[in-house]
C-alpha positions as YAML, in Angstrom:
chain: A
units: angstrom
residues:
- id: 1
  name: MET
  ca: [99.75, 95.36, 102.11]
- id: 2
  name: THR
  ca: [99.13, 93.54, 98.87]
- id: 3
  name: ILE
  ca: [96.66, 90.86, 99.97]
- id: 4
  name: SER
  ca: [93.49, 90.87, 102.03]
- id: 5
  name: GLU
  ca: [93.09, 89.27, 105.44]
- id: 6
  name: LYS
  ca: [90.97, 86.56, 103.81]
- id: 7
  name: GLN
  ca: [93.77, 85.79, 101.35]
- id: 8
  name: PHE
  ca: [96.28, 85.83, 104.22]
- id: 9
  name: LYS
  ca: [94.28, 83.19, 106.10]
- id: 10
  name: GLU
  ca: [94.14, 80.93, 103.02]
- id: 11
  name: HIS
  ca: [97.88, 80.22, 103.39]
- id: 12
  name: TYR
  ca: [99.64, 77.72, 105.64]
- id: 13
  name: LEU
  ca: [101.10, 80.24, 108.06]
- id: 14
  name: VAL
  ca: [104.53, 79.57, 109.52]
- id: 15
  name: GLY
  ca: [105.54, 82.04, 112.21]
- id: 16
  name: PHE
  ca: [109.08, 82.73, 113.36]
- id: 17
  name: CYS
  ca: [110.20, 84.23, 116.63]
- id: 18
  name: GLY
  ca: [113.59, 84.59, 118.24]
- id: 19
  name: TYR
  ca: [116.22, 87.17, 119.05]
- id: 20
  name: SER
  ca: [115.65, 90.59, 117.56]
- id: 21
  name: ASN
  ca: [119.15, 92.00, 117.96]
- id: 22
  name: GLU
  ca: [121.93, 91.29, 115.49]
- id: 23
  name: GLY
  ca: [124.49, 90.32, 118.13]
- id: 24
  name: ALA
  ca: [122.42, 87.32, 119.20]
- id: 25
  name: ILE
  ca: [122.14, 85.75, 115.74]
- id: 26
  name: ASN
  ca: [124.26, 82.64, 115.55]
- id: 27
  name: LYS
  ca: [126.14, 81.04, 112.70]
- id: 28
  name: GLY
  ca: [123.81, 78.77, 110.78]
- id: 29
  name: THR
  ca: [120.60, 80.70, 111.51]
- id: 30
  name: HIS
  ca: [120.07, 81.56, 107.84]
- id: 31
  name: GLU
  ca: [120.57, 77.92, 106.82]
- id: 32
  name: LEU
  ca: [118.18, 76.66, 109.54]
- id: 33
  name: VAL
  ca: [115.41, 79.07, 108.49]
- id: 34
  name: ALA
  ca: [115.92, 78.12, 104.82]
- id: 35
  name: GLU
  ca: [115.81, 74.40, 105.63]
- id: 36
  name: ILE
  ca: [112.62, 74.74, 107.66]
- id: 37
  name: LEU
  ca: [110.83, 76.84, 105.04]
- id: 38
  name: THR
  ca: [112.00, 74.68, 102.13]
- id: 39
  name: THR
  ca: [110.79, 71.50, 103.83]
- id: 40
  name: LEU
  ca: [107.44, 72.98, 104.83]
- id: 41
  name: ALA
  ca: [106.92, 74.56, 101.40]
- id: 42
  name: MET
  ca: [107.43, 71.18, 99.70]
- id: 43
  name: GLU
  ca: [105.04, 69.45, 102.13]
- id: 44
  name: CYS
  ca: [102.43, 72.19, 101.67]
- id: 45
  name: ASP
  ca: [102.75, 72.04, 97.90]
- id: 46
  name: VAL
  ca: [102.05, 68.29, 97.96]
- id: 47
  name: ALA
  ca: [99.03, 68.87, 100.20]
- id: 48
  name: GLY
  ca: [97.71, 71.67, 97.96]
- id: 49
  name: TYR
  ca: [98.46, 74.58, 100.28]
- id: 50
  name: ARG
  ca: [100.56, 77.70, 99.75]
- id: 51
  name: ILE
  ca: [102.97, 78.59, 102.51]
- id: 52
  name: MET
  ca: [103.49, 82.08, 103.93]
- id: 53
  name: ALA
  ca: [106.09, 83.06, 106.53]
- id: 54
  name: VAL
  ca: [105.08, 85.39, 109.35]
- id: 55
  name: GLY
  ca: [107.47, 87.47, 111.43]
- id: 56
  name: GLY
  ca: [107.61, 90.63, 113.45]
- id: 57
  name: TYR
  ca: [108.27, 93.16, 110.64]
- id: 58
  name: THR
  ca: [111.43, 94.78, 112.05]
- id: 59
  name: ASN
  ca: [114.49, 94.38, 109.86]
- id: 60
  name: SER
  ca: [116.83, 92.98, 112.50]
- id: 61
  name: GLY
  ca: [117.72, 89.68, 114.10]
- id: 62
  name: ILE
  ca: [115.63, 86.66, 113.17]
- id: 63
  name: ASN
  ca: [113.22, 88.87, 111.22]
- id: 64
  name: ARG
  ca: [116.00, 90.19, 108.97]
- id: 65
  name: ILE
  ca: [117.10, 86.64, 108.24]
- id: 66
  name: LEU
  ca: [113.50, 85.56, 107.63]
- id: 67
  name: ARG
  ca: [113.11, 88.38, 105.10]
- id: 68
  name: GLN
  ca: [116.30, 87.34, 103.29]
- id: 69
  name: VAL
  ca: [115.30, 83.67, 103.12]
- id: 70
  name: CYS
  ca: [111.76, 84.45, 101.92]
- id: 71
  name: THR
  ca: [113.20, 86.66, 99.18]
- id: 72
  name: ASP
  ca: [115.67, 83.92, 98.17]
- id: 73
  name: LEU
  ca: [112.98, 81.21, 98.12]
- id: 74
  name: ASN
  ca: [110.18, 83.39, 96.70]
- id: 75
  name: ILE
  ca: [107.97, 82.71, 99.74]
- id: 76
  name: PRO
  ca: [105.41, 85.39, 100.62]
- id: 77
  name: LEU
  ca: [105.96, 87.19, 103.91]
- id: 78
  name: ALA
  ca: [103.60, 88.72, 106.46]
- id: 79
  name: GLY
  ca: [104.29, 90.86, 109.50]
- id: 80
  name: ILE
  ca: [102.27, 90.83, 112.70]
- id: 81
  name: THR
  ca: [103.73, 93.33, 115.13]
- id: 82
  name: SER
  ca: [103.05, 96.12, 117.57]
- id: 83
  name: GLY
  ca: [103.34, 99.81, 116.76]
- id: 84
  name: LYS
  ca: [106.68, 99.77, 118.59]
- id: 85
  name: CYS
  ca: [108.20, 98.39, 115.37]
- id: 86
  name: TYR
  ca: [108.09, 101.86, 113.83]
- id: 87
  name: ASP
  ca: [110.83, 102.94, 116.26]
- id: 88
  name: TYR
  ca: [113.18, 100.60, 114.34]
- id: 89
  name: PRO
  ca: [114.07, 99.87, 110.71]
- id: 90
  name: CYS
  ca: [111.33, 97.73, 109.14]
- id: 91
  name: TRP
  ca: [111.10, 95.51, 106.07]
- id: 92
  name: ASP
  ca: [110.89, 97.46, 102.83]
- id: 93
  name: SER
  ca: [107.84, 95.50, 101.68]
- id: 94
  name: VAL
  ca: [105.51, 92.82, 102.95]
- id: 95
  name: ASP
  ca: [102.60, 90.87, 101.49]
- id: 96
  name: TYR
  ca: [100.42, 91.38, 104.56]
- id: 97
  name: LEU
  ca: [100.81, 93.54, 107.67]
- id: 98
  name: LYS
  ca: [98.83, 93.68, 110.90]
- id: 99
  name: VAL
  ca: [99.79, 96.11, 113.68]
- id: 100
  name: VAL
  ca: [98.34, 95.40, 117.14]
- id: 101
  name: GLY
  ca: [98.85, 97.68, 120.13]
- id: 102
  name: ASP
  ca: [101.70, 100.02, 120.95]
- id: 103
  name: ASN
  ca: [104.25, 97.90, 122.84]
- id: 104
  name: TRP
  ca: [106.21, 94.70, 122.27]
- id: 105
  name: GLY
  ca: [104.06, 91.76, 123.27]
- id: 106
  name: ASP
  ca: [100.73, 93.46, 122.53]
- id: 107
  name: GLU
  ca: [100.66, 91.53, 119.25]
- id: 108
  name: SER
  ca: [101.62, 88.11, 120.66]
- id: 109
  name: ALA
  ca: [98.11, 86.65, 120.99]
- id: 110
  name: ASN
  ca: [97.17, 87.79, 117.46]
- id: 111
  name: PHE
  ca: [100.48, 86.50, 116.08]
- id: 112
  name: VAL
  ca: [100.12, 83.04, 117.63]
- id: 113
  name: ASP
  ca: [96.40, 82.80, 116.88]
- id: 114
  name: ALA
  ca: [97.00, 83.40, 113.16]
- id: 115
  name: LEU
  ca: [99.60, 80.65, 112.79]
- id: 116
  name: ASP
  ca: [99.47, 77.02, 111.80]
- id: 117
  name: ILE
  ca: [102.98, 76.44, 113.17]
- id: 118
  name: LEU
  ca: [105.40, 78.49, 115.26]
- id: 119
  name: VAL
  ca: [109.17, 78.21, 114.97]
- id: 120
  name: ARG
  ca: [111.32, 79.61, 117.78]
- id: 121
  name: ILE
  ca: [115.03, 80.02, 117.09]
- id: 122
  name: ASP
  ca: [116.70, 80.99, 120.35]
- id: 123
  name: GLY
  ca: [115.00, 84.10, 121.70]
- id: 124
  name: GLY
  ca: [114.14, 85.90, 124.86]
- id: 125
  name: LYS
  ca: [111.19, 86.36, 127.17]
- id: 126
  name: GLN
  ca: [108.64, 87.24, 124.46]
- id: 127
  name: SER
  ca: [109.67, 84.35, 122.19]
- id: 128
  name: TYR
  ca: [109.31, 81.83, 125.01]
- id: 129
  name: ALA
  ca: [105.95, 83.34, 126.04]
- id: 130
  name: GLU
  ca: [104.70, 83.04, 122.44]
- id: 131
  name: CYS
  ca: [105.75, 79.39, 122.35]
- id: 132
  name: ASP
  ca: [103.98, 78.72, 125.66]
- id: 133
  name: LEU
  ca: [100.86, 80.36, 124.23]
- id: 134
  name: ALA
  ca: [101.13, 78.28, 121.04]
- id: 135
  name: VAL
  ca: [101.45, 75.04, 123.01]
- id: 136
  name: ALA
  ca: [98.50, 76.02, 125.24]
- id: 137
  name: ASN
  ca: [96.45, 76.54, 122.07]
- id: 138
  name: ASP
  ca: [97.46, 73.20, 120.50]
- id: 139
  name: LYS
  ca: [99.63, 74.80, 117.82]
- id: 140
  name: ILE
  ca: [102.55, 72.94, 116.32]
- id: 141
  name: THR
  ca: [105.84, 74.35, 117.59]
- id: 142
  name: LEU
  ca: [109.42, 73.78, 116.50]
- id: 143
  name: GLN
  ca: [111.90, 75.11, 119.02]
- id: 144
  name: TYR
  ca: [115.67, 75.43, 118.56]
- id: 145
  name: ASP
  ca: [118.36, 76.58, 120.94]
- id: 146
  name: TYR
  ca: [121.98, 77.34, 120.05]
- id: 147
  name: ILE
  ca: [124.12, 75.14, 122.28]
- id: 148
  name: ASP
  ca: [127.86, 74.54, 121.98]
- id: 149
  name: GLY
  ca: [128.05, 75.98, 118.47]
- id: 150
  name: ALA
  ca: [125.05, 74.22, 116.94]
- id: 151
  name: PHE
  ca: [121.26, 74.42, 116.85]
- id: 152
  name: VAL
  ca: [119.53, 71.74, 118.90]
- id: 153
  name: ALA
  ca: [115.81, 71.00, 118.74]
- id: 154
  name: SER
  ca: [114.30, 71.39, 122.20]
...
């Protein structure tokens, strides 16, 4: 961890959730994540904010792609996850890390609460639950599903 929680909260926090396994990642996912982060980074820069991406810390699925895009775009990256992540390969470095609980989903309320915006790209039960929680807490959500070979905003 290279920044404090106070410094973490000073950023415009953009969370990403979606499939965690490699087989579920669709063509164009990398480009979609890059487009979203590039657009939000430009808007935040104009408004005087610094963007930070937030994911689940494992180095697979949407989180692996998020790590690659953040590295390419020089966007800081935070992980909010459960201790279950340590059963899997994790990112080699992160600007901020918060581990909550022992099982997948234990971190969901903390993850959503920290964010200014949540982006779901496909995903399973936990991703949909996090989006429902974000909507219930008046968070901005962007949701995309892969349908007939393309991402569609839902």
